[in-house]
Amino acid sequence: MACFKCHADAKDGEVAIWSGQKWLWVWNCSHQWDQSSHSYVQLPRVLRFDAKALEVPGTIYCYRCWDDWGQHVKPGSKYALSSTCEEMAVRLGVMFEANNTQSRKSNPFHCILCNAYFNAGARSLEMHLKAAHLDQFQQNKQKADALQKAHLNPLVGSKRKADAMISEKDFEPVLYVSGCSHALIAAHIEGRYTATKWNHGKPIYEKEQTKQPADGFWGPTPRSAFIYFWDERDGALQHGWWFAPIVGHNNVWAFNGANREAEVLTVPESGWRITFDGDIDKTLRVTASPAKGLEDLKLELRWEFLASPEGASPEDWQPMKQDMNDVLEKRWAKHWDGDDGTDFFNVESNGFTYRIDCYTMYQENLKTYRCRRIRRGEPRASMAAVLPKLMAKDAEIARLQAQNSDLFKELDKLDDKVRRLEQEKATLMDSVVEHDGQMMLQEIWRMGRQLQVKVYKEVPAWHKLYSIIKDALLDACPKDHFGHCHRIRDAHITEVKQIFNVEVWKDYEFRKKRVRKELEEGPACVRLTSNLNSEVCSWAELDPKINEILVIHGTTFDKIDQIATCGFDERLARESGLYGQGVYFTDQSCKSLQYSGAATQHVGCLIIARLVLGRPFFAGGPQKNLKIEPFLDVNDPSKGRFHSVIARPGTPTGLGPQPQVHQEYVVFDGAQAYPEMIVHFKIP
């Protein structure tokens, strides 16, 4: 007995049997569902099933296949199929997707071979399958019948059958994909795969999803991935093994032309092209065991029991205690047989006696009569082998931290040396010396400046900071902004550089202390926040008391070295600024796009910076003549000045009826901002 759709052993778990008029539910071939008591009752001994009747296609379904297929296609249902159409659809891998938005509900049957949707009518799905896939259906049916006669269905069935197939090396029921050098494709294809069905005479492997995949830069991530074989019907270029989100899909990730022979069922281990017509990825491997991460560790197999209720999703499998695990593993090594020629044996563990059913893979507590499914779990790393590696990693981390500390100390020494040379230069230059002497001192000062370290460092392209910045820029573009603003949503980050400028940082720290002191002496000011997500600089400890926030400064490629080396300089600001001759920032990414150079060249630069706003002045209109912050009280200059100017959306610009669209921040002291990162990007 096997499920007609997935071929799972129908002797285990809940099974639905179609009598021709209604469904009969049986559990573990020993209990029958009783409608009156709403529970399973012992199957009467007088009840017998006609073996030939059970072999009729579409008669037996496991619970999962009944839930997503069987209950929808039998007479009396909304989408009932004829018996002929049902058999063809199952053999060809047609899927029922009533809730799929592409299927429009009225056409719930998805033919994955041609990626088209059909309804249940005789002139729809059935006509399509007979016209387009009849030859393939007949081939699949012949192979399935041959396997059934030989009792060698390698994709499913009892553990004994699977072990027999593995020992004969016909093919592996489980594969592991690892080592893909293409970062985007690796996220799709790497993982554990299980054989599920056939296609063109060879097994199909489906990737096991451990969690809901997140959407990436290139769009929604496919929910699954498949390894499958395609024969020569579409030409030699299509003949071979494929990675794709759907069997037969037009968009593919990798191709391998090896192992094409009909008698060879194994998937090639290496030689995969990324994509199908690209170069061979020399590091990509498809293996029968995890290829990396555990190869040098001592492994131990852990038996597991199902802790969650039957039918729960996801299933919760828990490891057994060590004594129970050892007994079951020893039994497994001795061909997994029961005692005295039966399928049962008893195990003592945790003060209880458990009866193990080798055939159905269940354990029963003989005291509480509770039954649970069991299975032989995946290899896990032994803690005895893991602990030394963890200790070695801790030692390496401590060494790197000490090295990092030494580098910072050396940096401080170099900085002190530069300052000392500058002081000596200033002192000597004030004295009256001959011209040659002055030039010698100037040369010494120049040589001292060379002791400074490089002011920025490139962040590797695989670092998660790239995706964090991308998401932050998307969030910082208001949803109601379109037109030119929309282009920032298609930006692709190509390079990120982290700035390390001790000189500029000390000027910034000094300015922060001065603003903090002025705020403590004056009246309280409004607290401000930024639209730019602080995760882009998760290490930054921003001071909300002085309105320290993260902002964006758009600039062109020719100015980034100057800003990274010398910081922001208000003296270089353009005189035509609408709100004064200062340094302009924003927390809306689409505004910074205007000054990045990307509008005409499709590539641009942004600088993510810290900014101290202090006590802000909110502009009520254009202030082109400003060259310094406005007074707090124009009638009493002794009260001091504001620390920044803010132009909010809606502020009149004086340039026509159109008011200010974006939020802008203006400071008139470049030391009030510190450049954290340089972001290079491109847009279509």
XYZ file of C-alpha atoms in Angstrom:
684
model
C 0.000 0.000 0.000
C 1.405 3.381 -1.030
C 0.004 6.869 -1.515
C -0.889 7.311 -5.178
C 0.549 10.849 -5.327
C 3.742 10.857 -3.233
C 4.243 7.049 -2.972
C 4.690 7.247 0.819
C 4.115 3.996 2.719
C 0.362 3.964 3.457
C 0.792 1.562 6.365
C 1.892 4.444 8.598
C -0.208 7.364 9.840
C -3.567 8.527 8.534
C -4.636 7.184 5.141
C -7.698 8.103 3.069
C -9.178 5.312 0.888
C -11.663 6.281 -1.852
C -14.500 3.783 -2.075
C -15.952 5.303 -5.240
C -18.534 7.343 -3.327
C -16.882 8.504 -0.101
C -13.601 8.537 1.818
C -12.728 5.832 4.385
C -10.088 6.921 6.913
C -7.682 4.341 8.359
C -4.854 4.881 10.848
C -1.735 2.642 10.856
C -3.778 -0.132 9.130
C -5.216 -0.956 12.550
C -7.884 1.664 13.311
C -10.822 3.116 11.412
C -12.409 6.560 11.838
C -15.796 6.350 13.547
C -18.047 9.301 12.683
C -20.415 8.774 15.616
C -17.707 8.948 18.300
C -15.407 11.249 16.314
C -12.412 9.069 17.099
C -10.421 6.137 15.717
C -11.648 2.696 16.742
C -10.102 -0.733 16.312
C -10.456 -1.937 12.712
C -12.842 -4.958 12.648
C -11.136 -8.227 11.808
C -13.925 -9.019 9.357
C -13.116 -5.919 7.328
C -10.931 -6.852 4.377
C -9.677 -4.772 1.494
C -9.609 -6.024 -2.060
C -5.932 -5.844 -3.043
C -6.763 -5.296 -6.719
C -9.236 -2.545 -5.849
C -6.553 -0.731 -3.839
C -4.232 -0.770 -6.847
C -6.644 1.380 -8.887
C -4.983 4.802 -9.492
C -6.290 7.478 -7.129
C -7.649 5.061 -4.498
C -5.163 5.677 -1.658
C -3.870 9.048 -0.419
C -1.804 9.923 2.649
C -3.189 12.740 4.764
C -0.982 15.463 3.234
C -1.745 14.503 -0.359
C -5.454 14.165 0.450
C -5.392 17.645 1.974
C -3.683 19.411 -0.935
C -4.986 17.257 -3.795
C -7.277 14.235 -3.234
C -10.223 15.965 -1.572
C -10.403 18.525 -4.412
C -10.476 16.158 -7.417
C -13.004 13.420 -6.502
C -16.658 13.362 -7.633
C -18.815 15.759 -5.649
C -16.109 18.399 -5.188
C -16.043 21.750 -6.975
C -12.959 20.868 -9.052
C -13.638 17.156 -9.690
C -11.536 15.436 -12.382
C -12.188 12.303 -14.338
C -10.192 9.267 -13.220
C -8.113 9.450 -16.415
C -7.344 13.141 -15.938
C -6.539 12.598 -12.248
C -3.979 9.898 -13.054
C -2.371 11.973 -15.796
C -2.206 15.062 -13.576
C -0.539 13.160 -10.716
C 1.975 11.420 -12.985
C 2.920 14.740 -14.604
C 3.260 16.695 -11.331
C 0.275 19.030 -11.749
C -0.327 21.084 -8.579
C -3.596 22.342 -7.046
C -3.222 26.061 -6.167
C -6.691 27.514 -5.557
C -5.281 30.310 -3.385
C -2.521 31.324 -5.794
C -3.133 34.837 -7.128
C -1.935 33.766 -10.592
C -4.465 30.947 -10.754
C -7.447 33.336 -10.379
C -9.174 30.570 -8.319
C -11.292 29.503 -11.312
C -8.145 27.907 -12.796
C -6.524 26.189 -9.803
C -4.549 23.458 -11.608
C -0.925 24.478 -12.256
C 0.941 22.536 -14.954
C 4.546 23.083 -13.908
C 5.900 21.678 -17.168
C 4.594 24.671 -19.129
C 3.831 27.011 -16.181
C 0.172 27.474 -17.143
C -3.101 27.303 -15.180
C -6.284 25.374 -16.096
C -9.737 24.609 -14.715
C -11.225 21.164 -14.089
C -13.309 20.934 -17.241
C -12.816 18.126 -19.743
C -11.914 20.711 -22.381
C -9.367 22.458 -20.151
C -6.836 20.511 -18.045
C -7.594 17.080 -19.527
C -7.427 18.343 -23.093
C -4.148 20.155 -22.363
C -2.468 17.097 -20.805
C -3.491 14.794 -23.643
C -2.448 17.262 -26.322
C 0.851 18.467 -24.833
C 2.156 15.780 -22.453
C 0.664 12.409 -23.426
C 4.024 10.896 -24.433
C 5.672 11.972 -21.195
C 2.735 10.621 -19.164
C 3.054 7.214 -20.797
C 6.800 7.154 -20.127
C 6.323 8.127 -16.473
C 3.583 5.520 -16.030
C 5.724 2.747 -17.517
C 8.626 3.597 -15.231
C 6.396 3.832 -12.148
C 4.772 0.464 -12.964
C 8.186 -1.129 -13.485
C 9.415 0.160 -10.140
C 6.285 -1.051 -8.397
C 6.673 -4.554 -9.851
C 10.312 -4.673 -8.828
C 9.443 -3.313 -5.347
C 12.141 -0.680 -5.814
C 10.547 2.738 -5.421
C 13.626 4.641 -4.233
C 11.884 7.913 -3.524
C 9.667 6.690 -0.706
C 8.596 3.602 1.156
C 9.938 1.830 4.196
C 13.351 2.465 5.650
C 14.475 -0.990 4.591
C 13.790 -0.214 0.918
C 15.624 3.102 1.126
C 18.613 1.394 2.756
C 18.633 -1.214 0.012
C 18.767 1.470 -2.663
C 21.575 3.331 -0.905
C 23.622 0.159 -0.605
C 23.257 -0.481 -4.335
C 24.364 3.112 -5.073
C 21.591 3.650 -7.641
C 21.033 7.153 -6.304
C 20.992 9.115 -3.033
C 17.613 9.994 -1.448
C 19.131 13.071 0.258
C 21.640 15.557 -1.210
C 23.501 18.581 0.159
C 24.420 21.605 -1.956
C 27.226 23.903 -0.802
C 30.168 26.016 -1.900
C 28.431 28.176 -4.535
C 30.717 31.162 -5.233
C 27.885 33.339 -6.594
C 26.434 35.065 -3.503
C 22.942 35.764 -4.887
C 22.467 32.278 -6.366
C 23.965 30.603 -3.282
C 21.121 32.037 -1.184
C 18.661 30.199 -3.467
C 20.284 26.798 -3.999
C 22.471 25.911 -1.009
C 20.895 23.547 1.530
C 19.476 20.050 2.017
C 17.455 18.375 -0.763
C 15.146 15.348 -0.658
C 14.028 13.207 -3.636
C 10.273 13.634 -4.125
C 9.196 12.429 -7.605
C 10.398 11.633 -11.157
C 10.979 13.717 -14.264
C 12.244 12.372 -17.610
C 13.343 9.113 -16.031
C 15.404 10.531 -13.167
C 14.574 11.742 -9.621
C 13.567 15.288 -8.722
C 15.119 16.755 -5.566
C 13.348 19.529 -3.659
C 15.131 21.867 -1.240
C 13.960 21.712 2.371
C 13.035 25.191 3.614
C 13.979 25.874 7.252
C 12.343 29.307 7.368
C 10.403 31.724 5.206
C 12.972 33.272 2.811
C 13.326 37.036 2.841
C 12.965 39.135 -0.283
C 16.260 40.273 -1.736
C 17.497 43.117 -3.956
C 16.491 41.324 -7.159
C 12.898 40.719 -6.012
C 10.958 38.046 -4.081
C 13.041 35.006 -3.175
C 11.513 31.722 -4.524
C 9.937 29.597 -1.795
C 11.870 26.507 -2.930
C 14.468 25.135 -5.306
C 14.654 21.944 -7.354
C 17.347 19.753 -8.899
C 15.913 17.885 -11.885
C 16.856 16.201 -15.179
C 15.676 17.186 -18.673
C 16.089 14.787 -21.604
C 17.027 15.536 -25.221
C 13.507 16.379 -26.465
C 14.350 20.109 -26.639
C 17.824 19.631 -28.095
C 21.312 18.858 -26.806
C 21.691 22.260 -25.132
C 18.773 21.491 -22.811
C 19.834 17.883 -22.101
C 21.167 17.519 -18.527
C 20.666 18.448 -14.863
C 19.253 21.808 -13.747
C 18.771 24.030 -10.686
C 15.549 26.090 -10.907
C 12.711 27.462 -8.711
C 10.201 25.221 -10.560
C 10.732 22.077 -12.639
C 10.906 23.138 -16.286
C 11.028 26.853 -15.412
C 12.463 29.359 -17.907
C 14.570 31.066 -15.244
C 17.351 28.715 -14.107
C 20.357 29.043 -11.790
C 22.772 26.309 -12.882
C 23.273 23.537 -15.460
C 25.370 20.357 -15.732
C 25.560 18.169 -18.842
C 27.084 15.111 -17.117
C 25.326 11.848 -16.085
C 22.900 11.927 -19.019
C 22.829 8.143 -19.518
C 19.427 6.573 -18.867
C 20.800 4.025 -16.404
C 22.616 6.691 -14.321
C 20.379 8.257 -11.652
C 23.025 10.139 -9.666
C 23.298 13.936 -9.744
C 26.755 15.228 -10.819
C 28.855 16.339 -7.880
C 30.821 19.071 -9.662
C 31.117 20.806 -13.045
C 28.054 23.081 -12.616
C 27.772 26.182 -14.787
C 26.461 29.424 -13.218
C 24.176 30.282 -14.995
C 23.424 27.621 -17.622
C 25.739 29.185 -20.233
C 28.260 30.736 -17.846
C 31.558 29.559 -16.413
C 31.940 26.424 -14.292
C 31.764 27.136 -10.555
C 34.765 25.151 -9.309
C 33.661 25.279 -5.653
C 29.982 24.266 -6.020
C 29.397 20.698 -4.786
C 26.349 18.385 -4.711
C 27.101 15.598 -2.226
C 25.337 12.871 -0.264
C 26.548 14.308 3.058
C 27.197 17.814 4.417
C 30.231 18.997 2.468
C 31.653 21.584 4.839
C 31.524 22.702 8.433
C 31.365 19.204 9.990
C 33.899 17.257 7.970
C 36.669 17.535 10.554
C 34.441 16.975 13.601
C 33.544 13.747 15.320
C 29.884 13.108 14.440
C 27.243 11.226 16.342
C 23.786 10.184 15.104
C 20.916 11.390 17.272
C 17.573 9.571 17.314
C 14.557 11.863 17.623
C 10.902 11.665 18.647
C 7.985 13.831 17.476
C 7.109 16.127 20.394
C 4.365 18.079 18.585
C 0.856 16.675 17.951
C 0.318 14.656 14.782
C -0.403 16.900 11.804
C 1.047 20.031 13.439
C 3.081 22.302 11.199
C 5.972 22.718 11.612
C 6.802 19.406 13.268
C 8.832 19.580 16.491
C 11.432 16.783 16.574
C 13.400 16.459 19.825
C 16.575 14.401 20.463
C 16.270 11.309 22.676
C 18.256 10.755 25.833
C 21.709 9.257 25.414
C 20.840 5.763 26.748
C 17.786 5.502 24.469
C 19.813 6.825 21.520
C 22.578 4.257 22.029
C 20.181 1.300 22.211
C 18.337 2.322 19.034
C 21.576 2.952 17.145
C 22.891 -0.504 18.069
C 19.632 -2.043 16.850
C 19.917 -0.050 13.643
C 23.422 -1.419 13.054
C 21.994 -4.946 13.396
C 19.485 -4.521 10.542
C 16.745 -2.943 12.682
C 14.829 -6.072 13.599
C 12.573 -6.803 16.556
C 12.784 -9.705 19.009
C 11.812 -13.319 18.217
C 11.122 -12.643 14.546
C 8.668 -9.778 15.253
C 8.860 -6.081 14.471
C 8.873 -5.107 18.168
C 11.389 -4.784 21.002
C 11.369 -3.025 24.405
C 13.724 -0.346 25.726
C 14.158 0.894 29.325
C 14.811 4.635 29.625
C 14.067 7.420 32.096
C 12.193 5.024 34.384
C 9.766 3.914 31.659
C 9.510 0.950 29.321
C 9.004 1.796 25.645
C 7.817 -0.587 22.943
C 9.520 0.156 19.606
C 7.753 -0.768 16.373
C 10.484 -1.227 13.744
C 7.987 -1.325 10.894
C 5.900 1.810 11.511
C 8.686 3.706 13.356
C 6.605 4.402 16.472
C 7.405 4.168 20.176
C 4.726 3.395 22.794
C 5.084 4.124 26.517
C 3.781 0.883 28.110
C 2.758 2.768 31.254
C 0.994 5.813 29.764
C 0.189 4.183 26.366
C 1.312 7.336 24.623
C 2.553 6.774 21.053
C 5.048 8.983 19.247
C 6.727 8.808 15.884
C 10.497 8.277 15.919
C 13.211 8.699 13.322
C 16.942 8.442 12.890
C 18.146 12.048 12.911
C 20.890 13.833 11.056
C 24.556 13.590 12.130
C 25.402 16.172 14.771
C 28.750 17.389 15.997
C 29.975 15.770 19.199
C 30.451 18.298 21.994
C 33.751 16.631 22.863
C 35.003 17.671 19.426
C 33.273 21.053 19.346
C 34.553 22.409 22.688
C 38.256 22.486 21.719
C 37.320 24.343 18.523
C 35.253 26.856 20.502
C 38.164 27.402 22.884
C 40.504 27.927 19.920
C 38.067 30.458 18.432
C 37.873 32.310 21.771
C 41.670 32.451 21.922
C 41.813 33.798 18.363
C 39.213 36.467 19.190
C 41.194 37.503 22.293
C 44.382 37.722 20.189
C 42.684 39.892 17.554
C 41.172 42.151 20.209
C 44.619 42.630 21.771
C 46.079 43.344 18.327
C 43.321 45.845 17.655
C 44.028 47.556 20.965
C 47.738 47.802 20.088
C 46.854 49.387 16.737
C 44.735 52.049 18.431
C 47.584 52.780 20.861
C 49.984 53.118 17.946
C 47.512 55.401 16.200
C 47.352 57.624 19.285
C 51.172 57.777 19.389
C 51.312 58.794 15.739
C 48.653 61.426 16.297
C 50.563 62.851 19.291
C 53.722 62.963 17.195
C 51.950 64.891 14.445
C 50.537 67.398 16.938
C 53.954 67.858 18.535
C 55.553 68.528 15.154
C 52.833 71.048 14.313
C 53.406 72.872 17.591
C 57.175 72.952 16.960
C 56.557 74.261 13.454
C 54.295 77.049 14.716
C 56.825 78.078 17.368
C 59.787 78.133 15.024
C 57.917 79.839 12.189
C 57.160 82.748 14.514
C 60.864 83.348 15.018
C 62.959 85.345 12.588
C 65.025 82.843 10.607
C 66.478 82.822 7.186
C 64.496 81.541 4.222
C 66.445 78.289 3.897
C 65.818 77.507 7.544
C 62.099 78.094 7.141
C 61.970 75.698 4.198
C 63.803 73.020 6.181
C 61.250 73.324 8.992
C 58.418 73.161 6.456
C 59.865 69.918 5.056
C 60.080 68.372 8.545
C 56.417 69.243 9.119
C 55.450 67.693 5.787
C 57.266 64.485 6.616
C 55.492 64.339 9.977
C 52.116 64.546 8.305
C 52.959 61.361 6.386
C 52.761 59.425 9.654
C 48.966 59.567 9.581
C 47.190 56.340 8.642
C 44.790 55.925 5.721
C 41.512 57.722 6.481
C 39.130 55.125 5.086
C 38.864 51.395 4.488
C 36.700 49.499 1.985
C 33.988 47.215 3.424
C 33.987 43.787 1.658
C 31.120 43.271 -0.817
C 29.767 40.223 1.062
C 29.262 42.155 4.287
C 25.691 42.480 5.577
C 26.202 46.263 5.822
C 25.405 46.499 2.081
C 21.862 45.163 2.541
C 21.341 47.216 5.739
C 22.253 50.444 3.917
C 20.069 49.473 0.937
C 17.040 48.901 3.207
C 17.716 52.130 5.111
C 17.832 54.176 1.886
C 14.543 52.624 0.736
C 12.890 53.428 4.096
C 14.276 56.986 3.983
C 12.469 57.711 0.700
C 8.907 58.806 1.604
C 6.276 56.510 0.115
C 4.369 59.467 -1.368
C 7.412 60.732 -3.324
C 7.479 59.771 -6.993
C 8.930 61.132 -10.217
C 12.678 61.721 -9.889
C 12.565 60.529 -6.262
C 11.468 57.080 -7.391
C 14.911 56.381 -8.914
C 16.549 55.917 -5.497
C 14.353 52.844 -4.986
C 16.225 51.133 -7.852
C 19.699 52.016 -6.544
C 22.295 49.233 -6.386
C 25.137 49.765 -3.902
C 28.504 48.982 -5.500
C 31.023 50.010 -2.812
C 31.085 51.106 0.843
C 34.078 52.718 2.576
C 34.344 53.257 6.334
C 36.068 56.512 7.357
C 38.682 56.543 10.159
C 39.866 60.145 10.560
C 41.156 60.879 14.061
C 41.751 64.568 13.366
C 38.241 65.236 12.069
C 36.763 63.119 14.886
C 38.521 65.169 17.585
C 37.212 68.391 16.040
C 33.730 66.847 16.035
C 34.056 65.777 19.685
C 35.185 69.284 20.669
C 32.209 70.836 18.874
C 29.816 68.390 20.572
C 31.101 69.394 24.008
C 30.638 73.069 23.211
C 27.052 72.558 21.970
C 26.266 70.424 25.032
C 27.513 73.167 27.357
C 25.519 75.880 25.552
C 22.333 73.801 25.763
C 22.839 73.253 29.490
C 23.090 76.997 30.069
C 20.164 78.014 27.843
C 16.457 77.137 27.622
C 15.317 73.609 26.719
C 15.088 72.785 23.009
C 12.864 70.494 20.953
C 14.056 66.881 20.526
C 14.539 65.670 16.932
C 14.807 62.277 15.233
C 15.992 61.147 11.806
C 14.187 59.221 9.060
C 17.446 57.354 8.391
C 17.464 54.030 10.266
C 20.171 54.035 12.957
C 21.038 50.413 12.015
C 23.286 51.771 9.242
C 25.683 52.821 12.025
C 24.715 50.392 14.756
C 27.980 51.116 16.577
C 27.233 54.853 16.921
C 26.272 56.071 20.411
C 24.211 59.121 19.473
C 23.423 61.759 22.115
C 19.725 62.722 21.896
C 20.250 65.613 24.391
C 22.147 67.579 21.749
C 19.993 66.292 18.869
C 22.755 64.145 17.399
C 21.306 62.196 14.444
C 22.349 60.263 11.333
C 21.936 62.068 7.998
C 22.924 61.832 4.310
C 25.077 64.214 2.263
C 24.950 63.848 -1.505
C 28.193 64.683 -3.305
C 30.158 63.886 -6.457
C 33.090 61.513 -6.840
C 35.685 64.299 -7.068
C 34.857 65.603 -3.564
C 34.785 62.411 -1.470
C 38.539 62.291 -0.787
C 38.496 65.925 0.330
C 35.616 65.310 2.754
C 37.116 62.049 4.058
C 40.477 63.753 4.671
C 39.447 67.219 5.918
C 35.820 66.813 6.953
C 32.974 69.140 5.954
C 34.141 72.715 5.291
C 31.467 75.432 5.371
C 33.884 77.850 3.667
C 33.512 75.846 0.438
C 29.711 75.962 0.526
C 27.932 77.513 -2.439
C 26.702 81.089 -1.935
C 23.409 80.357 -3.731
C 22.096 78.090 -0.987
C 18.401 78.731 -0.375
C 18.837 78.698 3.407
C 22.293 80.223 3.713
C 25.930 79.550 2.914
C 26.322 76.382 4.980
C 26.743 72.629 4.657
C 23.481 70.913 3.675
C 22.272 67.487 4.844
C 19.025 65.509 4.688
C 17.433 62.383 6.156
C 15.510 61.664 2.934
C 17.583 59.593 0.489
C 15.767 60.893 -2.599
C 16.863 64.469 -1.784
C 20.547 63.494 -1.568
C 20.195 61.853 -5.001
C 19.976 65.351 -6.549
C 23.560 66.193 -5.525
C 25.165 62.755 -5.992
C 25.920 63.042 -9.703
C 23.716 60.057 -10.522
C 21.028 62.164 -12.180
C 23.098 62.426 -15.366
C 25.811 59.751 -15.065
C 23.779 56.933 -13.421
C 26.498 56.556 -10.760
C 26.832 58.650 -7.639
C 28.105 59.005 -4.086
C 26.422 59.509 -0.729
C 28.076 60.171 2.612
C 26.368 58.901 5.740
C 27.297 61.246 8.570
C 26.651 62.084 12.197
C 25.202 65.567 12.663
C 24.729 67.724 15.776
C 21.665 69.940 15.380
C 21.673 71.336 18.934
C 19.022 74.061 19.232
C 17.587 74.341 15.668
C 16.083 77.359 13.915
C 13.074 76.383 11.760
C 13.143 78.437 8.567
C 9.942 80.197 7.569
C 11.204 80.961 4.085
C 14.407 81.469 2.048
C 17.446 82.999 3.832
C 20.131 83.258 1.149
C 22.149 85.900 2.987
C 22.843 83.739 6.048
C 26.525 82.961 6.601
C 26.233 82.095 10.291
C 23.488 80.811 12.579
C 20.691 83.273 13.499
C 20.643 84.897 16.962
C 18.353 83.377 19.590
C 17.150 86.932 20.282
C 17.915 89.566 17.659
C 17.452 92.236 20.339
C 19.887 90.576 22.744
C 22.930 88.981 21.007
C 24.344 88.000 24.421
C 21.883 85.102 24.534
C 23.844 83.376 21.770
C 22.888 81.756 18.508
C 20.995 78.750 17.213
C 23.163 75.773 16.223
C 21.493 74.833 12.924
C 18.745 75.707 10.429
C 16.010 73.238 9.440
C 13.839 73.606 6.327
C 10.802 71.359 6.727
C 8.540 70.161 3.890
C 5.949 72.835 3.107
C 8.264 75.782 3.826
C 7.801 78.580 1.212
C 10.806 78.732 -1.124
C 10.130 82.074 -2.849
C 10.730 80.334 -6.190
C 7.071 80.071 -7.142
C 3.966 78.365 -5.754
C 5.805 75.081 -5.113
C 6.858 74.882 -1.414
C 9.805 72.943 0.044
C 9.355 69.212 -0.744
C 12.151 67.585 1.259
C 13.573 68.028 4.729
C 16.984 69.716 4.857
C 19.447 70.473 7.661
C 22.000 73.304 7.411
C 25.002 73.876 9.693
C 27.485 76.741 9.433
C 30.324 74.972 11.216
C 31.630 71.909 9.352
C 32.933 70.420 12.619
C 29.299 69.809 13.630
C 29.232 66.801 11.262
C 31.441 63.728 11.062
C 31.531 61.589 7.864
C 31.058 57.906 8.787
C 30.821 56.124 5.444
C 31.148 56.728 1.721
C 28.497 54.883 -0.318
C 28.942 54.401 -4.078
C 25.849 53.348 -6.033
C 24.372 53.153 -9.487
C 20.835 53.544 -10.810
C 19.235 52.469 -14.112
